PDB file of C-alpha atoms in Angstrom:
ATOM      1  CA  UNK A   1       0.791  21.412 -10.538  1.00 87.00           C
ATOM      2  CA  UNK A   2      -0.493  17.873 -10.672  1.00 95.00           C
ATOM      3  CA  UNK A   3      -4.022  17.265 -11.818  1.00 94.00           C
ATOM      4  CA  UNK A   4      -5.798  14.396 -10.110  1.00 94.00           C
ATOM      5  CA  UNK A   5      -5.733  11.651 -12.729  1.00 97.00           C
ATOM      6  CA  UNK A   6      -6.239   8.175 -11.232  1.00 98.00           C
ATOM      7  CA  UNK A   7      -6.052   4.988 -13.296  1.00 98.00           C
ATOM      8  CA  UNK A   8      -7.848   2.090 -11.646  1.00 98.00           C
ATOM      9  CA  UNK A   9      -7.859  -1.687 -11.962  1.00 98.00           C
ATOM     10  CA  UNK A  10      -8.941  -4.686  -9.921  1.00 97.00           C
ATOM     11  CA  UNK A  11     -12.113  -4.397  -7.874  1.00 97.00           C
ATOM     12  CA  UNK A  12     -14.048  -1.189  -7.369  1.00 97.00           C
ATOM     13  CA  UNK A  13     -13.329   0.584  -4.093  1.00 98.00           C
ATOM     14  CA  UNK A  14     -17.011   0.317  -3.226  1.00 96.00           C
ATOM     15  CA  UNK A  15     -16.817  -3.474  -3.541  1.00 96.00           C
ATOM     16  CA  UNK A  16     -13.300  -4.322  -2.335  1.00 98.00           C
ATOM     17  CA  UNK A  17     -12.195  -4.786   1.266  1.00 97.00           C
ATOM     18  CA  UNK A  18      -8.624  -3.673   0.540  1.00 98.00           C
ATOM     19  CA  UNK A  19      -7.060  -1.016  -1.688  1.00 98.00           C
ATOM     20  CA  UNK A  20      -3.537  -0.676  -3.073  1.00 98.00           C
ATOM     21  CA  UNK A  21      -2.275   2.756  -4.147  1.00 98.00           C
ATOM     22  CA  UNK A  22       0.581   2.366  -6.664  1.00 98.00           C
ATOM     23  CA  UNK A  23       2.988   5.241  -7.377  1.00 98.00           C
ATOM     24  CA  UNK A  24       5.074   5.212 -10.558  1.00 98.00           C
ATOM     25  CA  UNK A  25       8.623   6.512 -10.915  1.00 98.00           C
ATOM     26  CA  UNK A  26      10.093   9.404 -12.879  1.00 98.00           C
ATOM     27  CA  UNK A  27       9.305   8.978 -16.575  1.00 97.00           C
ATOM     28  CA  UNK A  28       6.907   6.133 -15.806  1.00 97.00           C
ATOM     29  CA  UNK A  29       3.147   5.933 -15.948  1.00 98.00           C
ATOM     30  CA  UNK A  30       0.196   4.747 -13.924  1.00 98.00           C
ATOM     31  CA  UNK A  31      -0.420   2.016 -16.491  1.00 98.00           C
ATOM     32  CA  UNK A  32       3.177   0.784 -16.120  1.00 97.00           C
ATOM     33  CA  UNK A  33       3.067   0.475 -12.346  1.00 98.00           C
ATOM     34  CA  UNK A  34      -0.325  -1.246 -12.445  1.00 98.00           C
ATOM     35  CA  UNK A  35       1.214  -4.151 -14.383  1.00 98.00           C
ATOM     36  CA  UNK A  36       3.180  -5.023 -11.224  1.00 98.00           C
ATOM     37  CA  UNK A  37      -0.087  -6.140  -9.650  1.00 98.00           C
ATOM     38  CA  UNK A  38       0.082  -9.245 -11.854  1.00 97.00           C
ATOM     39  CA  UNK A  39       2.960 -10.465  -9.654  1.00 98.00           C
ATOM     40  CA  UNK A  40       1.475  -9.549  -6.282  1.00 98.00           C
ATOM     41  CA  UNK A  41      -1.101 -11.249  -4.055  1.00 98.00           C
ATOM     42  CA  UNK A  42      -3.657  -8.495  -4.637  1.00 98.00           C
ATOM     43  CA  UNK A  43      -6.321 -10.089  -6.831  1.00 95.00           C
ATOM     44  CA  UNK A  44      -9.122  -9.023  -4.475  1.00 96.00           C
ATOM     45  CA  UNK A  45      -7.850  -5.469  -4.031  1.00 98.00           C
ATOM     46  CA  UNK A  46      -8.990  -2.223  -5.571  1.00 98.00           C
ATOM     47  CA  UNK A  47      -5.956  -0.843  -7.424  1.00 98.00           C
ATOM     48  CA  UNK A  48      -5.424   2.893  -7.828  1.00 98.00           C
ATOM     49  CA  UNK A  49      -2.491   4.501  -9.631  1.00 98.00           C
ATOM     50  CA  UNK A  50      -2.236   8.299  -9.812  1.00 98.00           C
ATOM     51  CA  UNK A  51      -0.573   9.693 -12.937  1.00 98.00           C
ATOM     52  CA  UNK A  52       2.003  12.445 -12.435  1.00 98.00           C
ATOM     53  CA  UNK A  53       1.592  15.444 -14.699  1.00 97.00           C
ATOM     54  CA  UNK A  54       4.493  15.321 -17.126  1.00 97.00           C
ATOM     55  CA  UNK A  55       5.429  11.836 -15.847  1.00 97.00           C
ATOM     56  CA  UNK A  56       7.430  13.208 -12.933  1.00 98.00           C
ATOM     57  CA  UNK A  57       6.310  13.940  -9.371  1.00 98.00           C
ATOM     58  CA  UNK A  58       8.946  16.615  -8.714  1.00 98.00           C
ATOM     59  CA  UNK A  59      11.663  18.041 -10.976  1.00 98.00           C
ATOM     60  CA  UNK A  60      14.946  17.406  -9.165  1.00 98.00           C
ATOM     61  CA  UNK A  61      16.619  14.641  -7.156  1.00 98.00           C
ATOM     62  CA  UNK A  62      14.869  13.656  -3.932  1.00 98.00           C
ATOM     63  CA  UNK A  63      18.134  14.572  -2.166  1.00 98.00           C
ATOM     64  CA  UNK A  64      17.784  18.275  -3.017  1.00 98.00           C
ATOM     65  CA  UNK A  65      16.438  20.736  -0.429  1.00 98.00           C
ATOM     66  CA  UNK A  66      12.635  20.235  -0.507  1.00 97.00           C
ATOM     67  CA  UNK A  67      12.029  23.891  -1.396  1.00 97.00           C
ATOM     68  CA  UNK A  68      13.754  23.320  -4.743  1.00 98.00           C
ATOM     69  CA  UNK A  69      11.188  20.625  -5.608  1.00 98.00           C
ATOM     70  CA  UNK A  70       8.264  22.870  -4.732  1.00 98.00           C
ATOM     71  CA  UNK A  71       5.486  23.442  -5.494  1.00 98.00           C
ATOM     72  CA  UNK A  72       5.466  20.043  -7.221  1.00 98.00           C
ATOM     73  CA  UNK A  73       6.308  18.005  -4.130  1.00 98.00           C
ATOM     74  CA  UNK A  74       3.468  19.450  -2.061  1.00 98.00           C
ATOM     75  CA  UNK A  75       1.120  19.017  -5.000  1.00 98.00           C
ATOM     76  CA  UNK A  76       2.111  15.341  -5.341  1.00 98.00           C
ATOM     77  CA  UNK A  77       1.608  14.722  -1.612  1.00 98.00           C
ATOM     78  CA  UNK A  78      -1.812  16.370  -1.755  1.00 98.00           C
ATOM     79  CA  UNK A  79      -2.829  14.093  -4.637  1.00 98.00           C
ATOM     80  CA  UNK A  80      -1.978  11.060  -2.507  1.00 98.00           C
ATOM     81  CA  UNK A  81      -3.925  12.526   0.403  1.00 98.00           C
ATOM     82  CA  UNK A  82      -6.952  12.964  -1.854  1.00 98.00           C
ATOM     83  CA  UNK A  83      -6.698   9.373  -3.089  1.00 98.00           C
ATOM     84  CA  UNK A  84      -6.531   8.058   0.483  1.00 98.00           C
ATOM     85  CA  UNK A  85      -9.482  10.235   1.523  1.00 98.00           C
ATOM     86  CA  UNK A  86     -11.500   8.984  -1.457  1.00 98.00           C
ATOM     87  CA  UNK A  87     -10.745   5.348  -0.604  1.00 98.00           C
ATOM     88  CA  UNK A  88     -11.770   5.895   3.022  1.00 98.00           C
ATOM     89  CA  UNK A  89     -14.943   7.652   1.881  1.00 98.00           C
ATOM     90  CA  UNK A  90     -15.786   4.544  -0.159  1.00 97.00           C
ATOM     91  CA  UNK A  91     -15.699   2.449   2.998  1.00 97.00           C
ATOM     92  CA  UNK A  92     -12.149   1.042   3.140  1.00 98.00           C
ATOM     93  CA  UNK A  93     -10.470   1.723   6.485  1.00 97.00           C
ATOM     94  CA  UNK A  94      -6.890   2.981   6.684  1.00 97.00           C
ATOM     95  CA  UNK A  95      -5.756  -0.376   8.073  1.00 98.00           C
ATOM     96  CA  UNK A  96      -6.824  -1.939   4.764  1.00 98.00           C
ATOM     97  CA  UNK A  97      -5.054   0.626   2.554  1.00 98.00           C
ATOM     98  CA  UNK A  98      -1.723  -0.418   1.067  1.00 98.00           C
ATOM     99  CA  UNK A  99       0.963   1.589  -0.739  1.00 98.00           C
ATOM    100  CA  UNK A 100       3.571   0.652  -3.323  1.00 98.00           C
ATOM    101  CA  UNK A 101       6.070   2.816  -5.170  1.00 98.00           C
ATOM    102  CA  UNK A 102       9.147   2.490  -7.356  1.00 98.00           C
ATOM    103  CA  UNK A 103      12.108   4.882  -7.385  1.00 98.00           C
ATOM    104  CA  UNK A 104      10.752   8.460  -7.352  1.00 98.00           C
ATOM    105  CA  UNK A 105       7.380   6.927  -6.563  1.00 98.00           C
ATOM    106  CA  UNK A 106       8.925   4.975  -3.664  1.00 98.00           C
ATOM    107  CA  UNK A 107      10.423   8.189  -2.262  1.00 98.00           C
ATOM    108  CA  UNK A 108       7.066   9.946  -2.555  1.00 98.00           C
ATOM    109  CA  UNK A 109       5.286   6.992  -0.955  1.00 98.00           C
ATOM    110  CA  UNK A 110       7.652   6.890   2.011  1.00 98.00           C
ATOM    111  CA  UNK A 111       7.442  10.664   2.477  1.00 98.00           C
ATOM    112  CA  UNK A 112       3.642  10.530   2.405  1.00 98.00           C
ATOM    113  CA  UNK A 113       3.184   7.700   4.883  1.00 98.00           C
ATOM    114  CA  UNK A 114       5.757   9.184   7.271  1.00 98.00           C
ATOM    115  CA  UNK A 115       4.014  12.547   7.241  1.00 98.00           C
ATOM    116  CA  UNK A 116       0.701  10.746   7.795  1.00 98.00           C
ATOM    117  CA  UNK A 117       1.650   7.700   9.842  1.00 98.00           C
ATOM    118  CA  UNK A 118      -1.188   5.357  10.802  1.00 98.00           C
ATOM    119  CA  UNK A 119      -1.878   1.651  10.968  1.00 98.00           C
ATOM    120  CA  UNK A 120      -2.052   1.030   7.234  1.00 98.00           C
ATOM    121  CA  UNK A 121      -2.289  -2.380   5.633  1.00 98.00           C
ATOM    122  CA  UNK A 122       1.333  -2.060   4.585  1.00 98.00           C
ATOM    123  CA  UNK A 123       3.823  -0.337   2.302  1.00 98.00           C
ATOM    124  CA  UNK A 124       6.287  -1.560  -0.308  1.00 98.00           C
ATOM    125  CA  UNK A 125       9.035   0.793  -1.501  1.00 98.00           C
ATOM    126  CA  UNK A 126      11.155  -0.514  -4.341  1.00 98.00           C
ATOM    127  CA  UNK A 127      14.297   1.680  -4.177  1.00 98.00           C
ATOM    128  CA  UNK A 128      13.431   4.787  -2.170  1.00 98.00           C
ATOM    129  CA  UNK A 129      14.006   6.894   0.925  1.00 98.00           C
ATOM    130  CA  UNK A 130      12.641   9.920   2.724  1.00 98.00           C
ATOM    131  CA  UNK A 131      12.874  13.160   0.750  1.00 98.00           C
ATOM    132  CA  UNK A 132      15.272  16.052   1.352  1.00 98.00           C
ATOM    133  CA  UNK A 133      18.889  17.150   1.528  1.00 98.00           C
ATOM    134  CA  UNK A 134      18.535  15.926   5.106  1.00 98.00           C
ATOM    135  CA  UNK A 135      15.733  14.375   7.112  1.00 98.00           C
ATOM    136  CA  UNK A 136      13.139  16.776   8.475  1.00 97.00           C
ATOM    137  CA  UNK A 137      11.605  15.141  11.597  1.00 97.00           C
ATOM    138  CA  UNK A 138       9.288  18.103  12.143  1.00 97.00           C
ATOM    139  CA  UNK A 139       7.374  16.977   9.030  1.00 97.00           C
ATOM    140  CA  UNK A 140       6.743  13.461  10.331  1.00 98.00           C
ATOM    141  CA  UNK A 141       3.758  12.674  12.531  1.00 97.00           C
ATOM    142  CA  UNK A 142       1.616   9.807  13.746  1.00 98.00           C
ATOM    143  CA  UNK A 143       2.365   6.183  14.590  1.00 98.00           C
ATOM    144  CA  UNK A 144       2.404   3.138  12.327  1.00 98.00           C
ATOM    145  CA  UNK A 145       1.260   0.808  15.142  1.00 98.00           C
ATOM    146  CA  UNK A 146       3.083  -2.165  13.679  1.00 98.00           C
ATOM    147  CA  UNK A 147       2.128  -1.582  10.045  1.00 98.00           C
ATOM    148  CA  UNK A 148       4.491  -3.622   7.821  1.00 98.00           C
ATOM    149  CA  UNK A 149       6.901  -1.770   5.527  1.00 98.00           C
ATOM    150  CA  UNK A 150       9.303  -3.376   3.059  1.00 98.00           C
ATOM    151  CA  UNK A 151      12.102  -1.460   1.331  1.00 98.00           C
ATOM    152  CA  UNK A 152      14.335  -3.140  -1.231  1.00 98.00           C
ATOM    153  CA  UNK A 153      17.285  -1.363  -2.844  1.00 98.00           C
ATOM    154  CA  UNK A 154      20.562  -1.893  -4.667  1.00 98.00           C
ATOM    155  CA  UNK A 155      24.046  -1.166  -3.376  1.00 98.00           C
ATOM    156  CA  UNK A 156      25.044   0.920  -5.161  1.00 97.00           C
ATOM    157  CA  UNK A 157      22.032   2.600  -6.744  1.00 97.00           C
ATOM    158  CA  UNK A 158      22.537   5.575  -9.107  1.00 96.00           C
ATOM    159  CA  UNK A 159      19.744   7.605  -7.519  1.00 97.00           C
ATOM    160  CA  UNK A 160      19.159   6.375  -3.955  1.00 98.00           C
ATOM    161  CA  UNK A 161      22.122   6.089  -1.545  1.00 98.00           C
ATOM    162  CA  UNK A 162      21.992   3.189   0.883  1.00 98.00           C
ATOM    163  CA  UNK A 163      22.696   5.514   3.819  1.00 98.00           C
ATOM    164  CA  UNK A 164      19.439   7.385   3.125  1.00 98.00           C
ATOM    165  CA  UNK A 165      17.563   4.077   3.008  1.00 98.00           C
ATOM    166  CA  UNK A 166      19.068   3.138   6.373  1.00 98.00           C
ATOM    167  CA  UNK A 167      18.220   6.544   7.860  1.00 98.00           C
ATOM    168  CA  UNK A 168      14.653   6.120   6.577  1.00 98.00           C
ATOM    169  CA  UNK A 169      14.488   2.696   8.201  1.00 98.00           C
ATOM    170  CA  UNK A 170      15.382   4.169  11.581  1.00 98.00           C
ATOM    171  CA  UNK A 171      12.759   6.933  11.351  1.00 98.00           C
ATOM    172  CA  UNK A 172       9.983   4.520  10.429  1.00 98.00           C
ATOM    173  CA  UNK A 173      11.021   1.997  13.052  1.00 98.00           C
ATOM    174  CA  UNK A 174      11.001   4.714  15.717  1.00 98.00           C
ATOM    175  CA  UNK A 175       7.469   5.617  14.551  1.00 98.00           C
ATOM    176  CA  UNK A 176       6.232   2.098  15.124  1.00 98.00           C
ATOM    177  CA  UNK A 177       6.569   0.499  11.693  1.00 98.00           C
ATOM    178  CA  UNK A 178       7.376  -3.201  11.398  1.00 98.00           C
ATOM    179  CA  UNK A 179      10.040  -2.490   8.796  1.00 98.00           C
ATOM    180  CA  UNK A 180      12.219  -4.802   6.734  1.00 98.00           C
ATOM    181  CA  UNK A 181      15.019  -3.441   4.528  1.00 98.00           C
ATOM    182  CA  UNK A 182      16.866  -5.638   2.051  1.00 98.00           C
ATOM    183  CA  UNK A 183      19.954  -4.330   0.275  1.00 98.00           C
ATOM    184  CA  UNK A 184      21.062  -6.216  -2.839  1.00 98.00           C
ATOM    185  CA  UNK A 185      24.616  -5.862  -4.115  1.00 97.00           C
ATOM    186  CA  UNK A 186      24.795  -4.569  -7.688  1.00 96.00           C
ATOM    187  CA  UNK A 187      21.126  -5.266  -8.421  1.00 97.00           C
ATOM    188  CA  UNK A 188      20.777  -2.136 -10.518  1.00 95.00           C
ATOM    189  CA  UNK A 189      17.889   0.314 -10.646  1.00 96.00           C
ATOM    190  CA  UNK A 190      15.140  -2.247 -11.095  1.00 96.00           C
ATOM    191  CA  UNK A 191      12.674  -4.500  -9.275  1.00 97.00           C
ATOM    192  CA  UNK A 192      13.794  -8.086  -8.694  1.00 97.00           C
ATOM    193  CA  UNK A 193      11.730 -11.234  -8.304  1.00 97.00           C
ATOM    194  CA  UNK A 194      13.180 -11.665  -4.830  1.00 97.00           C
ATOM    195  CA  UNK A 195      11.865  -8.240  -3.824  1.00 98.00           C
ATOM    196  CA  UNK A 196       8.434  -9.180  -5.148  1.00 98.00           C
ATOM    197  CA  UNK A 197       8.560 -12.395  -3.130  1.00 98.00           C
ATOM    198  CA  UNK A 198       9.381 -10.446   0.013  1.00 98.00           C
ATOM    199  CA  UNK A 199       6.592  -7.949  -0.688  1.00 98.00           C
ATOM    200  CA  UNK A 200       4.101 -10.793  -0.955  1.00 98.00           C
ATOM    201  CA  UNK A 201       5.412 -12.516   2.140  1.00 98.00           C
ATOM    202  CA  UNK A 202       5.585  -9.460   4.412  1.00 98.00           C
ATOM    203  CA  UNK A 203       2.873  -7.109   3.140  1.00 98.00           C
ATOM    204  CA  UNK A 204       0.389  -8.747   0.758  1.00 98.00           C
ATOM    205  CA  UNK A 205      -0.126 -11.852   2.840  1.00 90.00           C
TER     206      UNK A 205
END
């Protein structure tokens, strides 16, 4: 399973008013995803990036039945829960906690916030959707109370179908998220400057 290994940057959680939890993709690293902060309006934030054991959060595609990605998926979700609990314990309220993920990390981020919906500061998912061979509404709980969510993705994307992104949008909207989804034709499996601009405008404002 995943060991709790958190790389930090920015302000200390005990000194910052806001925290951003950054989730890397398959084959990536906490250090990699932290470099994105250089392009975001987060200079006063505490930055926390968990490192997946073996550089992957779960072994198979996010579109497989969840049981096939166990016990790694549950372990990854529990790591995120621990990070959030630690940030709250250091005095930062949920409404000042932000999330960002790319690819596999975006899928994990969206799955986590939808299972634990609350009025967070906001969420940015660069190429991601809710996890499973289908959506499992019984796993989702809470209300986002207008928390902003931005999802950007390519059409097509080799890993994340646009129809899953759209289905994810509907679930989050129904749970009270103020969600914006941008689909870019033939962008490729990457993060664009335009997506970063939208993230700053909608979430890190």
